[in-house]
PDB file of C-alpha atoms in Angstrom:
ATOM      1  CA  MET A 158     -40.502 -33.077 -11.017  1.00 43.00           C
ATOM      2  CA  SER A 159     -40.482 -28.999 -11.230  1.00 52.00           C
ATOM      3  CA  ASP A 160     -44.076 -29.320 -10.516  1.00 60.00           C
ATOM      4  CA  ALA A 161     -43.851 -30.835  -7.221  1.00 87.00           C
ATOM      5  CA  VAL A 162     -41.472 -28.017  -6.149  1.00 93.00           C
ATOM      6  CA  LYS A 163     -43.040 -25.580  -3.674  1.00 97.00           C
ATOM      7  CA  ILE A 164     -40.591 -22.705  -3.013  1.00 98.00           C
ATOM      8  CA  CYS A 165     -40.305 -19.701  -0.765  1.00 98.00           C
ATOM      9  CA  ALA A 166     -37.709 -17.405   0.541  1.00 98.00           C
ATOM     10  CA  ILE A 167     -36.177 -16.993   4.397  1.00 98.00           C
ATOM     11  CA  VAL A 168     -35.006 -13.616   5.148  1.00 98.00           C
ATOM     12  CA  PRO A 169     -33.634 -13.570   8.245  1.00 96.00           C
ATOM     13  CA  VAL A 170     -33.513  -9.713   9.640  1.00 96.00           C
ATOM     14  CA  TYR A 171     -31.206  -8.116  12.346  1.00 95.00           C
ATOM     15  CA  ARG A 172     -30.806  -4.187  11.986  1.00 92.00           C
ATOM     16  CA  HIS A 173     -31.176  -4.433   8.283  1.00 93.00           C
ATOM     17  CA  GLU A 174     -34.787  -3.705   8.484  1.00 93.00           C
ATOM     18  CA  ASN A 175     -34.848  -1.021   6.049  1.00 91.00           C
ATOM     19  CA  THR A 176     -33.026  -2.865   3.754  1.00 93.00           C
ATOM     20  CA  SER A 177     -35.129  -5.894   3.906  1.00 95.00           C
ATOM     21  CA  ARG A 178     -37.967  -4.023   2.253  1.00 96.00           C
ATOM     22  CA  ASN A 179     -36.470  -3.617  -0.831  1.00 95.00           C
ATOM     23  CA  VAL A 180     -35.435  -7.467  -0.874  1.00 96.00           C
ATOM     24  CA  VAL A 181     -39.000  -8.553   0.052  1.00 97.00           C
ATOM     25  CA  LYS A 182     -40.474  -6.136  -2.656  1.00 97.00           C
ATOM     26  CA  SER A 183     -37.619  -8.356  -5.180  1.00 96.00           C
ATOM     27  CA  LEU A 184     -39.365 -11.100  -3.978  1.00 97.00           C
ATOM     28  CA  ALA A 185     -42.793 -10.471  -4.278  1.00 96.00           C
ATOM     29  CA  SER A 186     -42.383  -9.312  -7.534  1.00 96.00           C
ATOM     30  CA  LEU A 187     -41.275 -12.816  -8.890  1.00 96.00           C
ATOM     31  CA  SER A 188     -44.430 -13.964  -6.686  1.00 96.00           C
ATOM     32  CA  ILE A 189     -42.134 -16.043  -4.279  1.00 97.00           C
ATOM     33  CA  PRO A 190     -43.707 -16.436  -0.784  1.00 98.00           C
ATOM     34  CA  VAL A 191     -41.256 -14.919   2.078  1.00 98.00           C
ATOM     35  CA  ILE A 192     -40.816 -15.698   5.450  1.00 98.00           C
ATOM     36  CA  LEU A 193     -39.582 -12.476   7.446  1.00 98.00           C
ATOM     37  CA  VAL A 194     -37.581 -13.577  10.664  1.00 98.00           C
ATOM     38  CA  ASP A 195     -37.346 -10.750  12.586  1.00 98.00           C
ATOM     39  CA  ASP A 196     -34.176 -11.676  14.951  1.00 96.00           C
ATOM     40  CA  GLY A 197     -34.671  -9.731  18.046  1.00 96.00           C
ATOM     41  CA  ASN A 198     -34.736  -6.072  16.300  1.00 96.00           C
ATOM     42  CA  THR A 199     -35.454  -3.043  18.534  1.00 96.00           C
ATOM     43  CA  PRO A 200     -39.661  -2.158  18.699  1.00 96.00           C
ATOM     44  CA  GLU A 201     -38.985   0.187  16.070  1.00 97.00           C
ATOM     45  CA  GLY A 202     -37.234  -2.259  13.988  1.00 96.00           C
ATOM     46  CA  HIS A 203     -40.115  -4.750  14.505  1.00 97.00           C
ATOM     47  CA  HIS A 204     -42.886  -2.416  13.166  1.00 97.00           C
ATOM     48  CA  VAL A 205     -41.025  -1.777  10.085  1.00 97.00           C
ATOM     49  CA  LEU A 206     -40.927  -5.417   9.795  1.00 97.00           C
ATOM     50  CA  PHE A 207     -44.624  -5.452  10.480  1.00 97.00           C
ATOM     51  CA  GLU A 208     -45.479  -2.883   8.012  1.00 97.00           C
ATOM     52  CA  ILE A 209     -43.608  -4.671   5.389  1.00 97.00           C
ATOM     53  CA  ALA A 210     -45.357  -8.139   6.176  1.00 97.00           C
ATOM     54  CA  LYS A 211     -48.713  -6.259   6.065  1.00 97.00           C
ATOM     55  CA  GLU A 212     -47.933  -4.241   2.620  1.00 97.00           C
ATOM     56  CA  PHE A 213     -46.951  -7.376   0.459  1.00 97.00           C
ATOM     57  CA  ALA A 214     -48.800 -10.792  -0.046  1.00 94.00           C
ATOM     58  CA  ASN A 215     -47.625 -13.787   0.959  1.00 96.00           C
ATOM     59  CA  VAL A 216     -45.085 -12.736   3.572  1.00 98.00           C
ATOM     60  CA  GLU A 217     -44.961 -14.282   6.688  1.00 98.00           C
ATOM     61  CA  LEU A 218     -43.385 -12.687   9.864  1.00 98.00           C
ATOM     62  CA  VAL A 219     -41.557 -14.995  12.406  1.00 98.00           C
ATOM     63  CA  THR A 220     -40.166 -13.035  15.740  1.00 97.00           C
ATOM     64  CA  HIS A 221     -37.747 -13.772  18.047  1.00 97.00           C
ATOM     65  CA  LYS A 222     -37.952 -11.539  20.927  1.00 95.00           C
ATOM     66  CA  CYS A 223     -34.060 -11.265  21.376  1.00 95.00           C
ATOM     67  CA  ASN A 224     -31.517 -11.804  18.982  1.00 94.00           C
ATOM     68  CA  LEU A 225     -30.373 -15.224  18.811  1.00 94.00           C
ATOM     69  CA  GLY A 226     -28.117 -14.936  15.384  1.00 92.00           C
ATOM     70  CA  LYS A 227     -28.271 -15.758  12.059  1.00 92.00           C
ATOM     71  CA  GLY A 228     -28.551 -19.671  12.101  1.00 93.00           C
ATOM     72  CA  ALA A 229     -31.226 -19.881  14.874  1.00 94.00           C
ATOM     73  CA  ALA A 230     -33.342 -17.339  12.619  1.00 96.00           C
ATOM     74  CA  MET A 231     -32.880 -19.705   9.618  1.00 96.00           C
ATOM     75  CA  ARG A 232     -34.089 -22.711  11.683  1.00 96.00           C
ATOM     76  CA  SER A 233     -37.180 -20.474  12.727  1.00 97.00           C
ATOM     77  CA  GLY A 234     -37.648 -19.860   9.098  1.00 98.00           C
ATOM     78  CA  MET A 235     -37.126 -23.334   7.956  1.00 98.00           C
ATOM     79  CA  ASP A 236     -39.764 -24.679  10.305  1.00 97.00           C
ATOM     80  CA  ALA A 237     -42.062 -22.406   9.530  1.00 98.00           C
ATOM     81  CA  ALA A 238     -41.394 -23.217   5.707  1.00 98.00           C
ATOM     82  CA  VAL A 239     -41.491 -27.225   6.494  1.00 98.00           C
ATOM     83  CA  ALA A 240     -44.936 -26.416   8.537  1.00 97.00           C
ATOM     84  CA  ALA A 241     -46.425 -24.197   5.547  1.00 97.00           C
ATOM     85  CA  GLY A 242     -45.826 -27.257   3.380  1.00 97.00           C
ATOM     86  CA  PHE A 243     -42.936 -25.785   1.264  1.00 98.00           C
ATOM     87  CA  THR A 244     -40.488 -28.197  -0.283  1.00 98.00           C
ATOM     88  CA  HIS A 245     -37.658 -25.337  -0.716  1.00 98.00           C
ATOM     89  CA  ALA A 246     -36.459 -22.613   0.777  1.00 98.00           C
ATOM     90  CA  LEU A 247     -34.529 -19.850  -0.755  1.00 98.00           C
ATOM     91  CA  GLN A 248     -31.776 -18.105   1.568  1.00 97.00           C
ATOM     92  CA  VAL A 249     -31.555 -14.504   1.129  1.00 95.00           C
ATOM     93  CA  ASP A 250     -29.676 -11.908   3.159  1.00 93.00           C
ATOM     94  CA  ALA A 251     -31.719  -8.764   4.205  1.00 93.00           C
ATOM     95  CA  ASP A 252     -28.534  -6.191   3.671  1.00 90.00           C
ATOM     96  CA  GLY A 253     -29.267  -6.375  -0.346  1.00 87.00           C
ATOM     97  CA  GLN A 254     -25.609  -7.065  -1.048  1.00 88.00           C
ATOM     98  CA  HIS A 255     -26.554  -9.734  -3.235  1.00 89.00           C
ATOM     99  CA  ASP A 256     -27.816  -9.598  -6.807  1.00 92.00           C
ATOM    100  CA  MET A 257     -31.442 -10.198  -6.767  1.00 94.00           C
ATOM    101  CA  ASP A 258     -31.791 -10.594 -10.389  1.00 95.00           C
ATOM    102  CA  SER A 259     -30.401 -13.858  -9.965  1.00 95.00           C
ATOM    103  CA  ILE A 260     -33.196 -15.184  -8.325  1.00 97.00           C
ATOM    104  CA  PRO A 261     -35.041 -16.601 -11.212  1.00 97.00           C
ATOM    105  CA  PHE A 262     -32.086 -18.688 -12.521  1.00 97.00           C
ATOM    106  CA  PHE A 263     -31.771 -20.023  -9.131  1.00 97.00           C
ATOM    107  CA  VAL A 264     -35.083 -20.848  -8.828  1.00 97.00           C
ATOM    108  CA  ASN A 265     -35.054 -22.658 -11.872  1.00 97.00           C
ATOM    109  CA  GLU A 266     -31.899 -24.608 -11.221  1.00 97.00           C
ATOM    110  CA  ALA A 267     -33.840 -25.726  -8.108  1.00 97.00           C
ATOM    111  CA  LYS A 268     -36.553 -26.852 -10.024  1.00 96.00           C
ATOM    112  CA  GLU A 269     -34.644 -28.729 -12.536  1.00 96.00           C
ATOM    113  CA  HIS A 270     -32.609 -30.212  -9.950  1.00 97.00           C
ATOM    114  CA  PRO A 271     -34.775 -30.546  -6.618  1.00 96.00           C
ATOM    115  CA  GLU A 272     -32.726 -33.119  -4.430  1.00 96.00           C
ATOM    116  CA  GLU A 273     -29.917 -30.742  -5.103  1.00 98.00           C
ATOM    117  CA  LEU A 274     -28.418 -27.874  -2.822  1.00 98.00           C
ATOM    118  CA  ILE A 275     -28.120 -24.791  -5.221  1.00 98.00           C
ATOM    119  CA  CYS A 276     -25.525 -22.532  -3.544  1.00 97.00           C
ATOM    120  CA  GLY A 277     -24.325 -19.128  -4.464  1.00 95.00           C
ATOM    121  CA  TYR A 278     -20.764 -17.992  -4.519  1.00 92.00           C
ATOM    122  CA  PRO A 279     -19.815 -14.195  -4.798  1.00 90.00           C
ATOM    123  CA  LYS A 280     -18.594 -12.334  -7.825  1.00 89.00           C
ATOM    124  CA  TYR A 281     -17.122  -9.055  -5.897  1.00 79.00           C
ATOM    125  CA  ASP A 282     -16.978  -6.041  -7.210  1.00 76.00           C
ATOM    126  CA  GLU A 283     -14.269  -3.467  -6.261  1.00 72.00           C
ATOM    127  CA  SER A 284     -16.418  -2.626  -2.992  1.00 70.00           C
ATOM    128  CA  VAL A 285     -15.538  -5.621  -1.023  1.00 69.00           C
ATOM    129  CA  PRO A 286     -13.454  -5.169   2.287  1.00 62.00           C
ATOM    130  CA  LYS A 287      -9.761  -7.039   1.457  1.00 66.00           C
ATOM    131  CA  ALA A 288     -10.139  -8.606   5.045  1.00 65.00           C
ATOM    132  CA  ARG A 289     -13.202 -10.049   4.245  1.00 66.00           C
ATOM    133  CA  GLU A 290     -12.247 -11.502   0.975  1.00 68.00           C
ATOM    134  CA  GLN A 291      -8.907 -12.795   2.546  1.00 76.00           C
ATOM    135  CA  GLY A 292     -11.014 -14.195   5.594  1.00 77.00           C
ATOM    136  CA  ARG A 293     -13.632 -16.275   3.016  1.00 83.00           C
ATOM    137  CA  LYS A 294     -10.393 -17.969   1.563  1.00 88.00           C
ATOM    138  CA  ILE A 295      -9.085 -19.232   5.028  1.00 91.00           C
ATOM    139  CA  THR A 296     -12.705 -20.367   5.721  1.00 93.00           C
ATOM    140  CA  ASN A 297     -12.900 -21.852   1.949  1.00 93.00           C
ATOM    141  CA  PHE A 298      -9.539 -23.915   2.724  1.00 95.00           C
ATOM    142  CA  TRP A 299     -10.664 -25.385   5.896  1.00 95.00           C
ATOM    143  CA  VAL A 300     -14.037 -26.679   4.310  1.00 96.00           C
ATOM    144  CA  ALA A 301     -11.937 -28.212   1.584  1.00 96.00           C
ATOM    145  CA  ILE A 302     -10.279 -30.280   4.567  1.00 96.00           C
ATOM    146  CA  GLU A 303     -13.642 -30.830   6.325  1.00 96.00           C
ATOM    147  CA  THR A 304     -15.539 -32.199   3.426  1.00 95.00           C
ATOM    148  CA  VAL A 305     -12.340 -33.989   1.649  1.00 93.00           C
ATOM    149  CA  SER A 306     -13.491 -32.187  -1.293  1.00 92.00           C
ATOM    150  CA  LEU A 307     -12.460 -29.371  -3.726  1.00 92.00           C
ATOM    151  CA  LYS A 308     -16.150 -28.951  -5.072  1.00 92.00           C
ATOM    152  CA  ILE A 309     -17.257 -26.083  -2.494  1.00 95.00           C
ATOM    153  CA  PRO A 310     -15.872 -22.592  -3.674  1.00 94.00           C
ATOM    154  CA  ASP A 311     -17.158 -20.809  -0.891  1.00 94.00           C
ATOM    155  CA  ALA A 312     -19.208 -21.647   2.122  1.00 94.00           C
ATOM    156  CA  MET A 313     -20.063 -18.178   3.564  1.00 91.00           C
ATOM    157  CA  CYS A 314     -22.482 -17.076   0.808  1.00 92.00           C
ATOM    158  CA  GLY A 315     -25.975 -16.555   2.100  1.00 89.00           C
ATOM    159  CA  PHE A 316     -27.533 -16.840  -1.187  1.00 96.00           C
ATOM    160  CA  ARG A 317     -28.717 -20.852  -1.309  1.00 97.00           C
ATOM    161  CA  VAL A 318     -31.506 -22.835  -2.171  1.00 98.00           C
ATOM    162  CA  TYR A 319     -32.176 -25.340   0.315  1.00 98.00           C
ATOM    163  CA  PRO A 320     -34.197 -28.911  -0.734  1.00 98.00           C
ATOM    164  CA  LEU A 321     -36.007 -28.918   3.023  1.00 98.00           C
ATOM    165  CA  ALA A 322     -36.259 -32.991   2.814  1.00 97.00           C
ATOM    166  CA  THR A 323     -32.723 -33.292   3.285  1.00 97.00           C
ATOM    167  CA  SER A 324     -31.734 -29.706   4.987  1.00 97.00           C
ATOM    168  CA  TRP A 325     -34.255 -29.512   7.478  1.00 97.00           C
ATOM    169  CA  PRO A 326     -32.835 -32.982   9.446  1.00 96.00           C
ATOM    170  CA  VAL A 327     -29.403 -31.652   9.248  1.00 96.00           C
ATOM    171  CA  MET A 328     -30.636 -27.804  10.530  1.00 95.00           C
ATOM    172  CA  LYS A 329     -32.443 -29.799  13.346  1.00 92.00           C
ATOM    173  CA  ARG A 330     -29.198 -30.808  14.822  1.00 91.00           C
ATOM    174  CA  LEU A 331     -26.897 -27.815  13.899  1.00 88.00           C
ATOM    175  CA  CYS A 332     -24.786 -26.468  16.897  1.00 81.00           C
ATOM    176  CA  ASN A 333     -23.807 -23.324  15.386  1.00 81.00           C
ATOM    177  CA  LYS A 334     -26.568 -20.711  15.907  1.00 83.00           C
ATOM    178  CA  ARG A 335     -24.728 -17.650  14.562  1.00 82.00           C
ATOM    179  CA  MET A 336     -22.287 -16.525  12.063  1.00 76.00           C
ATOM    180  CA  GLY A 337     -20.935 -19.731  11.539  1.00 87.00           C
ATOM    181  CA  PHE A 338     -24.263 -21.246  10.332  1.00 92.00           C
ATOM    182  CA  ASP A 339     -23.166 -21.322   6.717  1.00 94.00           C
ATOM    183  CA  ILE A 340     -20.284 -22.811   7.392  1.00 95.00           C
ATOM    184  CA  GLU A 341     -21.534 -25.838   9.552  1.00 96.00           C
ATOM    185  CA  MET A 342     -24.722 -26.031   7.359  1.00 96.00           C
ATOM    186  CA  ILE A 343     -22.881 -26.964   3.871  1.00 97.00           C
ATOM    187  CA  VAL A 344     -19.999 -29.156   5.698  1.00 97.00           C
ATOM    188  CA  LYS A 345     -22.871 -31.168   7.167  1.00 96.00           C
ATOM    189  CA  LEU A 346     -25.080 -31.325   4.348  1.00 97.00           C
ATOM    190  CA  SER A 347     -21.773 -32.549   2.500  1.00 95.00           C
ATOM    191  CA  TRP A 348     -21.136 -35.087   4.840  1.00 95.00           C
ATOM    192  CA  ALA A 349     -24.859 -36.330   4.518  1.00 93.00           C
ATOM    193  CA  GLY A 350     -24.231 -37.130   0.661  1.00 92.00           C
ATOM    194  CA  VAL A 351     -26.217 -33.931  -0.516  1.00 95.00           C
ATOM    195  CA  ARG A 352     -25.296 -32.915  -4.023  1.00 95.00           C
ATOM    196  CA  MET A 353     -24.740 -29.454  -4.545  1.00 97.00           C
ATOM    197  CA  ARG A 354     -24.561 -26.814  -7.524  1.00 97.00           C
ATOM    198  CA  PHE A 355     -22.526 -23.754  -7.577  1.00 97.00           C
ATOM    199  CA  PHE A 356     -23.246 -20.391  -9.243  1.00 97.00           C
ATOM    200  CA  PRO A 357     -21.642 -16.803  -8.997  1.00 95.00           C
ATOM    201  CA  VAL A 358     -23.529 -14.046  -7.684  1.00 93.00           C
ATOM    202  CA  LYS A 359     -22.763 -10.440  -7.869  1.00 91.00           C
ATOM    203  CA  VAL A 360     -22.142  -8.864  -4.721  1.00 88.00           C
ATOM    204  CA  HIS A 361     -21.804  -5.149  -3.382  1.00 81.00           C
ATOM    205  CA  TYR A 362     -21.075  -3.403  -0.422  1.00 75.00           C
ATOM    206  CA  PRO A 363     -22.862  -0.111  -0.310  1.00 67.00           C
ATOM    207  CA  LYS A 364     -20.530   2.581   1.233  1.00 65.00           C
ATOM    208  CA  ASP A 365     -23.308   3.711   3.873  1.00 62.00           C
ATOM    209  CA  GLY A 366     -23.978  -0.297   4.813  1.00 61.00           C
ATOM    210  CA  PHE A 367     -22.862  -2.056   7.729  1.00 61.00           C
ATOM    211  CA  SER A 368     -22.301  -5.436   8.873  1.00 63.00           C
ATOM    212  CA  ASN A 369     -23.390  -7.607  12.148  1.00 60.00           C
ATOM    213  CA  PHE A 370     -19.962  -9.175  11.936  1.00 59.00           C
ATOM    214  CA  ARG A 371     -18.125  -8.677  15.143  1.00 60.00           C
ATOM    215  CA  MET A 372     -14.668  -9.150  13.928  1.00 59.00           C
ATOM    216  CA  PHE A 373     -12.939 -10.473  17.078  1.00 58.00           C
ATOM    217  CA  HIS A 374     -15.856 -12.681  18.913  1.00 72.00           C
ATOM    218  CA  ASP A 375     -17.428 -14.187  15.414  1.00 69.00           C
ATOM    219  CA  ASN A 376     -13.638 -14.680  14.378  1.00 71.00           C
ATOM    220  CA  VAL A 377     -13.135 -16.847  17.121  1.00 84.00           C
ATOM    221  CA  ALA A 378     -16.472 -18.582  16.923  1.00 83.00           C
ATOM    222  CA  ILE A 379     -15.579 -19.523  13.370  1.00 87.00           C
ATOM    223  CA  SER A 380     -12.198 -20.727  14.588  1.00 89.00           C
ATOM    224  CA  ILE A 381     -14.301 -23.274  16.955  1.00 91.00           C
ATOM    225  CA  THR A 382     -16.602 -23.835  14.275  1.00 92.00           C
ATOM    226  CA  HIS A 383     -13.750 -25.062  12.280  1.00 94.00           C
ATOM    227  CA  THR A 384     -12.245 -27.096  14.807  1.00 94.00           C
ATOM    228  CA  MET A 385     -15.214 -29.046  15.825  1.00 94.00           C
ATOM    229  CA  LEU A 386     -16.093 -29.964  12.034  1.00 95.00           C
ATOM    230  CA  CYS A 387     -11.993 -31.064  11.708  1.00 95.00           C
ATOM    231  CA  ILE A 388     -13.058 -33.553  14.563  1.00 95.00           C
ATOM    232  CA  GLY A 389     -15.978 -34.320  12.825  1.00 93.00           C
ATOM    233  CA  MET A 390     -14.185 -35.217   9.884  1.00 94.00           C
ATOM    234  CA  VAL A 391     -12.096 -37.964  11.368  1.00 93.00           C
ATOM    235  CA  PHE A 392     -14.757 -39.681  12.453  1.00 91.00           C
ATOM    236  CA  ARG A 393     -16.551 -39.425   9.346  1.00 91.00           C
ATOM    237  CA  LEU A 394     -13.635 -40.203   6.698  1.00 91.00           C
ATOM    238  CA  PRO A 395     -14.529 -43.698   6.029  1.00 90.00           C
ATOM    239  CA  LEU A 396     -18.069 -42.903   5.311  1.00 87.00           C
ATOM    240  CA  ILE A 397     -16.791 -39.751   3.189  1.00 85.00           C
ATOM    241  CA  LEU A 398     -14.385 -41.989   1.328  1.00 86.00           C
ATOM    242  CA  GLY A 399     -16.702 -44.784   0.627  1.00 85.00           C
ATOM    243  CA  ARG A 400     -18.920 -42.595  -0.919  1.00 81.00           C
ATOM    244  CA  LYS A 401     -16.682 -40.931  -3.002  1.00 76.00           C
ATOM    245  CA  LEU A 402     -15.484 -44.591  -4.244  1.00 78.00           C
ATOM    246  CA  ARG A 403     -18.916 -45.503  -5.193  1.00 79.00           C
ATOM    247  CA  ARG A 404     -19.378 -42.323  -7.153  1.00 75.00           C
ATOM    248  CA  CYS A 405     -16.510 -43.221  -9.061  1.00 72.00           C
ATOM    249  CA  LEU A 406     -17.402 -46.945  -9.959  1.00 62.00           C
TER     250      LEU A 406
END
């Protein structure tokens, strides 16, 4: 089964073009092809990404003329991955906060369980902003309600291996193009009956790092996402409960 797995990495980039080089370097050292998505960076930022794509082998650069959001970048990346014949896509953030040494383990898990979503959940050190940590707890509470499950320990971690056969059809119907993408994607994959495995990933927030998260606008958008998902859960509740019952029999 593992021989049939053809995996690439998708790295959406917005204002993290400088840190993205180390991310691509780590992936290249593992011989993992990379789809680098320039999500509307400045001309200078685009030039940096263009040079990275030239520097390393097996790197494809996909460009958005303007910033469309992380969800839109992942959609463009998945589209390119499917067109290139890949079966799985490793989602990696460009800011370098995730422990890249975890990649071989996640890739092996995808090969062992090719039909399942392999997800990371953050293992923070002392650098984590407390507001960010508490915000995730609120989201995970609502995700438990939306999926009628306590089996999703984290819905916001951008470190996942997607099986494209089941993820791409869900991605094409996704509403959220920005920060709520990770949440909506994992909830709707759960609704679709995709099995998931979760493993810890070390996360470090550099002192000189910055986030694209807009405290007011993105929190409002995420609240709207949860509202729509809760409404969707009500309509799907018989299907969700029926699937859970069948798995218990």
